PDB file of C-alpha atoms in Angstrom:
ATOM      1  CA  MET J   1     -96.125-133.982 -39.198  1.00 93.00           C
ATOM      2  CA  ARG J   2     -97.368-134.588 -35.668  1.00 96.00           C
ATOM      3  CA  THR J   3     -99.135-137.939 -35.891  1.00 97.00           C
ATOM      4  CA  ILE J   4    -101.407-140.163 -33.805  1.00 97.00           C
ATOM      5  CA  ILE J   5    -102.114-143.840 -34.462  1.00 97.00           C
ATOM      6  CA  VAL J   6    -105.479-145.206 -33.312  1.00 96.00           C
ATOM      7  CA  ASP J   7    -105.992-148.957 -33.668  1.00 94.00           C
ATOM      8  CA  ASP J   8    -107.299-151.596 -31.251  1.00 91.00           C
ATOM      9  CA  GLU J   9    -105.029-154.336 -32.673  1.00 91.00           C
ATOM     10  CA  LYS J  10    -101.585-154.281 -31.053  1.00 92.00           C
ATOM     11  CA  HIS J  11     -99.734-156.024 -33.878  1.00 92.00           C
ATOM     12  CA  SER J  12    -101.333-153.641 -36.377  1.00 92.00           C
ATOM     13  CA  ARG J  13    -100.351-150.569 -34.310  1.00 94.00           C
ATOM     14  CA  ASP J  14     -96.789-151.793 -33.884  1.00 95.00           C
ATOM     15  CA  ALA J  15     -96.383-152.652 -37.556  1.00 95.00           C
ATOM     16  CA  LEU J  16     -97.678-149.256 -38.678  1.00 96.00           C
ATOM     17  CA  GLN J  17     -95.462-147.366 -36.247  1.00 97.00           C
ATOM     18  CA  MET J  18     -92.407-149.307 -37.421  1.00 97.00           C
ATOM     19  CA  MET J  19     -93.194-148.593 -41.095  1.00 97.00           C
ATOM     20  CA  LEU J  20     -93.699-144.891 -40.412  1.00 97.00           C
ATOM     21  CA  GLU J  21     -90.389-144.632 -38.572  1.00 96.00           C
ATOM     22  CA  ARG J  22     -88.572-146.474 -41.330  1.00 96.00           C
ATOM     23  CA  TYR J  23     -90.183-145.154 -44.497  1.00 97.00           C
ATOM     24  CA  CYS J  24     -91.849-141.825 -43.659  1.00 97.00           C
ATOM     25  CA  PRO J  25     -89.300-139.514 -41.976  1.00 95.00           C
ATOM     26  CA  GLN J  26     -91.639-136.519 -42.273  1.00 96.00           C
ATOM     27  CA  VAL J  27     -93.931-138.173 -39.715  1.00 97.00           C
ATOM     28  CA  SER J  28     -93.414-137.889 -35.950  1.00 97.00           C
ATOM     29  CA  VAL J  29     -95.630-140.280 -33.977  1.00 97.00           C
ATOM     30  CA  GLN J  30     -96.763-138.436 -30.838  1.00 97.00           C
ATOM     31  CA  ALA J  31     -99.188-141.016 -29.448  1.00 97.00           C
ATOM     32  CA  VAL J  32    -100.439-144.547 -30.080  1.00 97.00           C
ATOM     33  CA  CYS J  33    -103.970-145.269 -28.844  1.00 96.00           C
ATOM     34  CA  CYS J  34    -105.867-148.545 -28.581  1.00 94.00           C
ATOM     35  CA  ASN J  35    -109.396-147.170 -28.139  1.00 91.00           C
ATOM     36  CA  GLY J  36    -111.588-144.229 -29.011  1.00 90.00           C
ATOM     37  CA  THR J  37    -111.628-142.621 -25.565  1.00 89.00           C
ATOM     38  CA  ASP J  38    -107.838-142.387 -25.390  1.00 93.00           C
ATOM     39  CA  ALA J  39    -107.764-141.143 -28.978  1.00 94.00           C
ATOM     40  CA  ILE J  40    -110.092-138.227 -28.263  1.00 93.00           C
ATOM     41  CA  THR J  41    -107.964-137.167 -25.282  1.00 93.00           C
ATOM     42  CA  ALA J  42    -104.760-137.379 -27.334  1.00 95.00           C
ATOM     43  CA  ILE J  43    -106.280-135.418 -30.232  1.00 95.00           C
ATOM     44  CA  HIS J  44    -107.408-132.606 -27.921  1.00 93.00           C
ATOM     45  CA  GLU J  45    -104.080-132.427 -26.083  1.00 94.00           C
ATOM     46  CA  LEU J  46    -101.606-132.934 -28.946  1.00 96.00           C
ATOM     47  CA  GLN J  47    -103.392-131.189 -31.828  1.00 94.00           C
ATOM     48  CA  PRO J  48    -102.067-133.661 -34.438  1.00 96.00           C
ATOM     49  CA  GLN J  49    -101.675-132.864 -38.105  1.00 95.00           C
ATOM     50  CA  LEU J  50    -102.223-136.463 -39.181  1.00 96.00           C
ATOM     51  CA  ILE J  51    -104.277-139.301 -37.678  1.00 97.00           C
ATOM     52  CA  PHE J  52    -104.197-142.944 -38.708  1.00 97.00           C
ATOM     53  CA  LEU J  53    -107.610-144.095 -37.557  1.00 95.00           C
ATOM     54  CA  ASP J  54    -108.998-147.626 -37.456  1.00 93.00           C
ATOM     55  CA  VAL J  55    -112.641-147.767 -38.512  1.00 87.00           C
ATOM     56  CA  GLU J  56    -113.712-150.853 -36.582  1.00 83.00           C
ATOM     57  CA  MET J  57    -112.996-150.649 -32.866  1.00 81.00           C
ATOM     58  CA  PRO J  58    -115.051-151.914 -29.904  1.00 75.00           C
ATOM     59  CA  GLY J  59    -117.014-149.373 -27.912  1.00 73.00           C
ATOM     60  CA  MET J  60    -116.375-146.362 -30.122  1.00 79.00           C
ATOM     61  CA  ASP J  61    -115.505-146.747 -33.790  1.00 82.00           C
ATOM     62  CA  GLY J  62    -113.323-144.416 -35.834  1.00 88.00           C
ATOM     63  CA  PHE J  63    -116.248-142.406 -37.163  1.00 86.00           C
ATOM     64  CA  GLN J  64    -117.541-141.764 -33.639  1.00 84.00           C
ATOM     65  CA  VAL J  65    -114.086-140.568 -32.614  1.00 89.00           C
ATOM     66  CA  LEU J  66    -114.256-137.893 -35.312  1.00 90.00           C
ATOM     67  CA  GLU J  67    -117.767-136.908 -34.245  1.00 84.00           C
ATOM     68  CA  ALA J  68    -116.507-136.307 -30.707  1.00 85.00           C
ATOM     69  CA  CYS J  69    -113.721-133.939 -31.789  1.00 87.00           C
ATOM     70  CA  ASN J  70    -114.295-130.196 -31.462  1.00 79.00           C
ATOM     71  CA  HIS J  71    -112.213-129.361 -34.523  1.00 84.00           C
ATOM     72  CA  HIS J  72    -111.092-131.266 -37.605  1.00 89.00           C
ATOM     73  CA  ASP J  73    -107.914-129.450 -38.616  1.00 90.00           C
ATOM     74  CA  PHE J  74    -106.025-132.643 -39.332  1.00 94.00           C
ATOM     75  CA  VAL J  75    -105.636-135.182 -42.097  1.00 94.00           C
ATOM     76  CA  VAL J  76    -107.315-138.540 -41.519  1.00 95.00           C
ATOM     77  CA  ILE J  77    -106.047-141.731 -43.104  1.00 96.00           C
ATOM     78  CA  PHE J  78    -108.342-144.612 -42.248  1.00 94.00           C
ATOM     79  CA  ILE J  79    -106.923-148.068 -41.678  1.00 91.00           C
ATOM     80  CA  THR J  80    -109.434-150.849 -42.057  1.00 83.00           C
ATOM     81  CA  ALA J  81    -110.286-154.301 -43.224  1.00 71.00           C
ATOM     82  CA  TYR J  82    -112.707-154.223 -46.143  1.00 61.00           C
ATOM     83  CA  ASP J  83    -116.100-152.838 -45.165  1.00 61.00           C
ATOM     84  CA  GLN J  84    -118.423-151.691 -47.920  1.00 63.00           C
ATOM     85  CA  TYR J  85    -120.288-149.139 -45.801  1.00 62.00           C
ATOM     86  CA  ALA J  86    -117.134-147.592 -44.362  1.00 72.00           C
ATOM     87  CA  LEU J  87    -115.446-147.409 -47.765  1.00 78.00           C
ATOM     88  CA  GLN J  88    -118.551-145.895 -49.312  1.00 75.00           C
ATOM     89  CA  ALA J  89    -118.449-143.044 -46.792  1.00 78.00           C
ATOM     90  CA  ILE J  90    -114.679-142.591 -47.120  1.00 86.00           C
ATOM     91  CA  HIS J  91    -114.796-142.508 -50.917  1.00 82.00           C
ATOM     92  CA  HIS J  92    -117.665-140.016 -50.868  1.00 79.00           C
ATOM     93  CA  SER J  93    -115.628-137.639 -48.708  1.00 84.00           C
ATOM     94  CA  ALA J  94    -112.419-137.998 -50.767  1.00 84.00           C
ATOM     95  CA  LEU J  95    -110.517-139.234 -47.723  1.00 89.00           C
ATOM     96  CA  ASP J  96    -107.687-141.755 -47.887  1.00 91.00           C
ATOM     97  CA  TYR J  97    -107.687-145.249 -46.465  1.00 91.00           C
ATOM     98  CA  LEU J  98    -105.263-148.148 -46.192  1.00 92.00           C
ATOM     99  CA  LEU J  99    -106.434-151.742 -46.189  1.00 88.00           C
ATOM    100  CA  LYS J 100    -104.869-154.166 -43.742  1.00 86.00           C
ATOM    101  CA  PRO J 101    -102.228-155.496 -44.046  1.00 88.00           C
ATOM    102  CA  ILE J 102    -100.768-152.121 -45.013  1.00 92.00           C
ATOM    103  CA  ASP J 103     -98.668-151.874 -48.166  1.00 93.00           C
ATOM    104  CA  ILE J 104     -95.503-149.760 -47.828  1.00 95.00           C
ATOM    105  CA  LYS J 105     -95.904-147.966 -51.174  1.00 96.00           C
ATOM    106  CA  GLU J 106     -99.550-147.134 -50.450  1.00 94.00           C
ATOM    107  CA  LEU J 107     -98.524-145.847 -47.027  1.00 96.00           C
ATOM    108  CA  ARG J 108     -95.857-143.565 -48.508  1.00 96.00           C
ATOM    109  CA  ASP J 109     -98.267-142.241 -51.140  1.00 96.00           C
ATOM    110  CA  ALA J 110    -100.957-141.525 -48.536  1.00 95.00           C
ATOM    111  CA  VAL J 111     -98.505-139.682 -46.264  1.00 96.00           C
ATOM    112  CA  ASP J 112     -97.148-137.621 -49.180  1.00 95.00           C
ATOM    113  CA  LYS J 113    -100.688-136.672 -50.177  1.00 93.00           C
ATOM    114  CA  ALA J 114    -101.516-135.743 -46.569  1.00 93.00           C
ATOM    115  CA  GLY J 115     -98.621-133.302 -46.474  1.00 92.00           C
ATOM    116  CA  GLN J 116    -100.025-131.388 -49.441  1.00 92.00           C
ATOM    117  CA  GLN J 117    -103.457-130.683 -47.975  1.00 88.00           C
ATOM    118  CA  THR J 118    -104.402-127.224 -46.732  1.00 87.00           C
ATOM    119  CA  SER J 119    -106.179-126.580 -43.445  1.00 83.00           C
ATOM    120  CA  ALA J 120    -109.421-125.821 -45.301  1.00 83.00           C
ATOM    121  CA  ASP J 121    -109.154-129.102 -47.238  1.00 84.00           C
ATOM    122  CA  ARG J 122    -108.646-131.086 -44.060  1.00 86.00           C
ATOM    123  CA  SER J 123    -111.654-129.681 -42.219  1.00 85.00           C
ATOM    124  CA  GLU J 124    -113.957-129.826 -45.249  1.00 88.00           C
ATOM    125  CA  LYS J 125    -113.274-133.495 -45.945  1.00 89.00           C
ATOM    126  CA  VAL J 126    -113.937-134.611 -42.378  1.00 89.00           C
ATOM    127  CA  ASP J 127    -117.071-132.438 -42.155  1.00 87.00           C
ATOM    128  CA  ASN J 128    -118.330-133.950 -45.419  1.00 86.00           C
ATOM    129  CA  LEU J 129    -117.717-137.431 -44.047  1.00 86.00           C
ATOM    130  CA  LEU J 130    -119.706-136.782 -40.869  1.00 82.00           C
ATOM    131  CA  LEU J 131    -122.573-135.244 -42.847  1.00 79.00           C
ATOM    132  CA  PHE J 132    -122.680-138.261 -45.146  1.00 76.00           C
ATOM    133  CA  LEU J 133    -122.735-140.627 -42.172  1.00 74.00           C
ATOM    134  CA  GLN J 134    -125.616-138.762 -40.553  1.00 64.00           C
ATOM    135  CA  GLN J 135    -127.623-138.779 -43.774  1.00 60.00           C
ATOM    136  CA  HIS J 136    -126.953-142.322 -44.934  1.00 59.00           C
ATOM    137  CA  LEU J 137    -125.240-144.681 -42.521  1.00 55.00           C
ATOM    138  CA  TYR J 138    -126.160-143.752 -38.958  1.00 49.00           C
ATOM    139  CA  GLN J 139    -129.874-144.092 -39.441  1.00 48.00           C
ATOM    140  CA  ASP J 140    -131.235-147.244 -37.809  1.00 56.00           C
ATOM    141  CA  GLU J 141    -131.542-149.586 -40.746  1.00 62.00           C
ATOM    142  CA  ARG J 142    -134.735-151.593 -40.629  1.00 69.00           C
ATOM    143  CA  LEU J 143    -135.831-154.401 -42.889  1.00 76.00           C
ATOM    144  CA  ALA J 144    -139.377-155.411 -43.748  1.00 79.00           C
ATOM    145  CA  LEU J 145    -139.407-159.175 -43.172  1.00 87.00           C
ATOM    146  CA  PRO J 146    -142.314-161.439 -44.165  1.00 91.00           C
ATOM    147  CA  THR J 147    -144.124-163.379 -41.427  1.00 91.00           C
ATOM    148  CA  MET J 148    -147.238-165.569 -41.469  1.00 91.00           C
ATOM    149  CA  ASP J 149    -149.306-162.495 -40.601  1.00 86.00           C
ATOM    150  CA  GLY J 150    -147.727-159.974 -42.973  1.00 86.00           C
ATOM    151  CA  LEU J 151    -144.577-157.864 -42.709  1.00 85.00           C
ATOM    152  CA  ARG J 152    -142.549-157.103 -39.595  1.00 86.00           C
ATOM    153  CA  MET J 153    -140.130-154.172 -39.433  1.00 83.00           C
ATOM    154  CA  VAL J 154    -136.973-155.292 -37.620  1.00 85.00           C
ATOM    155  CA  ALA J 155    -133.857-153.265 -36.764  1.00 81.00           C
ATOM    156  CA  ALA J 156    -130.601-155.206 -36.977  1.00 84.00           C
ATOM    157  CA  LYS J 157    -129.337-153.732 -33.711  1.00 82.00           C
ATOM    158  CA  ASN J 158    -132.255-155.343 -31.817  1.00 86.00           C
ATOM    159  CA  ILE J 159    -131.528-158.918 -32.905  1.00 92.00           C
ATOM    160  CA  ILE J 160    -129.599-161.027 -30.363  1.00 94.00           C
ATOM    161  CA  TYR J 161    -129.357-164.132 -32.528  1.00 97.00           C
ATOM    162  CA  CYS J 162    -131.108-165.931 -35.375  1.00 97.00           C
ATOM    163  CA  LYS J 163    -131.975-169.642 -35.300  1.00 97.00           C
ATOM    164  CA  SER J 164    -132.697-171.605 -38.447  1.00 97.00           C
ATOM    165  CA  SER J 165    -135.975-173.481 -38.801  1.00 92.00           C
ATOM    166  CA  GLY J 166    -135.883-174.860 -42.336  1.00 90.00           C
ATOM    167  CA  ILE J 167    -137.101-172.195 -44.738  1.00 93.00           C
ATOM    168  CA  GLN J 168    -137.969-170.002 -41.749  1.00 96.00           C
ATOM    169  CA  THR J 169    -135.783-168.214 -39.200  1.00 97.00           C
ATOM    170  CA  LYS J 170    -136.568-167.406 -35.585  1.00 96.00           C
ATOM    171  CA  LEU J 171    -135.241-164.007 -34.512  1.00 96.00           C
ATOM    172  CA  HIS J 172    -134.568-163.606 -30.798  1.00 95.00           C
ATOM    173  CA  LEU J 173    -134.802-159.906 -30.038  1.00 93.00           C
ATOM    174  CA  HIS J 174    -133.530-157.669 -27.287  1.00 85.00           C
ATOM    175  CA  GLU J 175    -136.047-157.384 -24.459  1.00 70.00           C
ATOM    176  CA  PRO J 176    -138.872-156.631 -24.065  1.00 69.00           C
ATOM    177  CA  GLU J 177    -139.677-157.858 -27.601  1.00 73.00           C
ATOM    178  CA  LYS J 178    -140.770-161.466 -28.151  1.00 86.00           C
ATOM    179  CA  PRO J 179    -139.091-163.750 -30.733  1.00 91.00           C
ATOM    180  CA  VAL J 180    -140.275-163.353 -34.303  1.00 93.00           C
ATOM    181  CA  ILE J 181    -140.496-166.090 -36.933  1.00 95.00           C
ATOM    182  CA  VAL J 182    -139.810-164.729 -40.415  1.00 95.00           C
ATOM    183  CA  LEU J 183    -140.207-166.427 -43.780  1.00 94.00           C
ATOM    184  CA  ARG J 184    -136.551-166.093 -44.682  1.00 93.00           C
ATOM    185  CA  THR J 185    -133.793-168.698 -44.579  1.00 95.00           C
ATOM    186  CA  LEU J 186    -130.832-168.234 -42.275  1.00 96.00           C
ATOM    187  CA  LEU J 187    -128.627-167.759 -45.350  1.00 94.00           C
ATOM    188  CA  GLU J 188    -130.786-164.841 -46.463  1.00 92.00           C
ATOM    189  CA  MET J 189    -130.582-163.329 -42.982  1.00 93.00           C
ATOM    190  CA  GLU J 190    -126.797-163.794 -43.007  1.00 92.00           C
ATOM    191  CA  GLU J 191    -126.527-161.903 -46.301  1.00 86.00           C
ATOM    192  CA  TRP J 192    -128.332-158.939 -44.725  1.00 84.00           C
ATOM    193  CA  LEU J 193    -126.597-159.020 -41.337  1.00 86.00           C
ATOM    194  CA  SER J 194    -123.010-160.162 -41.987  1.00 78.00           C
ATOM    195  CA  ASP J 195    -121.678-156.591 -42.314  1.00 71.00           C
ATOM    196  CA  LYS J 196    -123.629-155.406 -39.267  1.00 80.00           C
ATOM    197  CA  GLY J 197    -121.684-157.198 -36.540  1.00 82.00           C
ATOM    198  CA  PHE J 198    -123.191-160.676 -36.966  1.00 90.00           C
ATOM    199  CA  PHE J 199    -121.331-163.969 -37.374  1.00 94.00           C
ATOM    200  CA  ARG J 200    -122.523-167.400 -38.548  1.00 96.00           C
ATOM    201  CA  VAL J 201    -121.174-169.711 -35.843  1.00 97.00           C
ATOM    202  CA  HIS J 202    -123.167-172.794 -36.798  1.00 97.00           C
ATOM    203  CA  ASN J 203    -125.374-174.045 -39.627  1.00 96.00           C
ATOM    204  CA  SER J 204    -128.346-173.190 -37.441  1.00 97.00           C
ATOM    205  CA  PHE J 205    -127.188-170.009 -35.683  1.00 98.00           C
ATOM    206  CA  LEU J 206    -126.257-166.456 -36.631  1.00 97.00           C
ATOM    207  CA  ILE J 207    -125.336-164.280 -33.639  1.00 96.00           C
ATOM    208  CA  ASN J 208    -125.016-160.569 -32.931  1.00 92.00           C
ATOM    209  CA  LEU J 209    -121.503-160.268 -31.477  1.00 90.00           C
ATOM    210  CA  SER J 210    -122.565-157.204 -29.486  1.00 85.00           C
ATOM    211  CA  PHE J 211    -124.848-159.412 -27.379  1.00 90.00           C
ATOM    212  CA  MET J 212    -122.293-162.151 -26.697  1.00 92.00           C
ATOM    213  CA  ASP J 213    -121.639-162.601 -22.963  1.00 92.00           C
ATOM    214  CA  LYS J 214    -118.877-165.231 -22.969  1.00 93.00           C
ATOM    215  CA  TYR J 215    -117.289-168.075 -24.923  1.00 95.00           C
ATOM    216  CA  ILE J 216    -116.745-171.493 -23.324  1.00 95.00           C
ATOM    217  CA  LYS J 217    -113.980-173.637 -24.795  1.00 92.00           C
ATOM    218  CA  GLY J 218    -114.706-177.071 -26.193  1.00 90.00           C
ATOM    219  CA  ASP J 219    -114.514-179.115 -29.383  1.00 90.00           C
ATOM    220  CA  GLY J 220    -116.228-176.259 -31.103  1.00 92.00           C
ATOM    221  CA  GLY J 221    -117.208-174.524 -27.920  1.00 94.00           C
ATOM    222  CA  GLU J 222    -120.328-172.629 -26.995  1.00 96.00           C
ATOM    223  CA  ILE J 223    -121.351-169.014 -26.667  1.00 97.00           C
ATOM    224  CA  ILE J 224    -123.493-167.657 -23.856  1.00 96.00           C
ATOM    225  CA  MET J 225    -125.593-164.781 -25.117  1.00 95.00           C
ATOM    226  CA  CYS J 226    -126.777-161.856 -23.009  1.00 91.00           C
ATOM    227  CA  ASP J 227    -130.162-163.523 -22.483  1.00 90.00           C
ATOM    228  CA  GLY J 228    -128.481-166.631 -21.072  1.00 93.00           C
ATOM    229  CA  TYR J 229    -129.066-168.791 -24.129  1.00 94.00           C
ATOM    230  CA  SER J 230    -126.248-171.179 -25.091  1.00 97.00           C
ATOM    231  CA  VAL J 231    -125.317-171.193 -28.788  1.00 97.00           C
ATOM    232  CA  PRO J 232    -123.073-173.991 -30.106  1.00 97.00           C
ATOM    233  CA  VAL J 233    -120.035-173.195 -32.257  1.00 97.00           C
ATOM    234  CA  ALA J 234    -119.459-175.638 -35.105  1.00 96.00           C
ATOM    235  CA  ARG J 235    -115.997-177.201 -35.116  1.00 95.00           C
ATOM    236  CA  GLU J 236    -115.293-175.910 -38.627  1.00 95.00           C
ATOM    237  CA  LYS J 237    -116.343-172.368 -37.606  1.00 94.00           C
ATOM    238  CA  LYS J 238    -114.278-172.203 -34.420  1.00 94.00           C
ATOM    239  CA  GLN J 239    -111.033-170.772 -35.832  1.00 92.00           C
ATOM    240  CA  ASP J 240    -112.738-168.065 -37.893  1.00 91.00           C
ATOM    241  CA  PHE J 241    -114.925-167.169 -34.933  1.00 93.00           C
ATOM    242  CA  LEU J 242    -111.983-166.820 -32.542  1.00 91.00           C
ATOM    243  CA  LEU J 243    -110.114-164.665 -35.055  1.00 87.00           C
ATOM    244  CA  ARG J 244    -113.197-162.478 -35.429  1.00 84.00           C
ATOM    245  CA  ILE J 245    -113.745-161.880 -31.716  1.00 82.00           C
ATOM    246  CA  GLU J 246    -110.071-160.989 -31.176  1.00 74.00           C
ATOM    247  CA  ARG J 247    -111.037-157.632 -32.683  1.00 60.00           C
ATOM    248  CA  LEU J 248    -113.881-156.969 -30.235  1.00 54.00           C
TER     249      LEU J 248
END
C-alpha cells in the first residue's frame, strides 16, 4: 500500500517509519510530512492508499488536512495522544487510531484492517468524520459564565489567559474585548479549558498556548503573551510546560 506519514514530532515519525519497514511489508512509505501543508501536497501528488495522520499539529490539525483534500479514497489511521474530542469523532466514524507510543501489535492489526477496506468504505468513513466534526466539534464552543451582573457568554478561543483572584477568575480576552471577572475558580476554568489548548503554568495562571509570544528561561521562567503581559511559570510546572510546547 502506498503510504504517507504525517506527524509534527520527528521522533514519532521516525519510530513509526521504522516499525512499518520492519513489521508491515505490505506498506510502502512514499512520503513523510511534518505539517499539514506538506501533507496536502503529498496526498494530491502521490494518491496514497493509506495515511497515518497525527491529530494534533500546529497550524493545521489532522482533521483540517482531510477537509482540504479533494477526494478521500484512502484509509486513514490517526495517531494521537489521548484527546476525548478527537477520539469521540474517530469512534463515531468507525476509523482506526493508534495512541502514542505506538504498540507494534496494534499497528499490525490496523494495517491489516486497512488492507481489507473497499474504496467505498474508505470514502464513506472520512466523509462521515468530516460531517460529524461540522455538526458537533467545529462549532465555536461558548460557555455561560456567571459575573456580578449576570451571565457572560465567552468563547474559549477568545481567551488569552486566566488569572486567579480567590474564588473569582479574571479572563483577559483577545482585543478589542475588555477583561471579564467571572465567579468561577481557576480550577473550574482549567477543567473546562484544559482540552482546548490551555495550560496551567502557575497556581494563579492558565494560558492559551495559541496566544503565547515567547518563553524566557529562568528558575521557572516566564511567558510573554501576545498582549505583552508577562506570565510566570512555576518551578514545578516548568518541565511539563516545556514538554507541552515542544508539540506546538
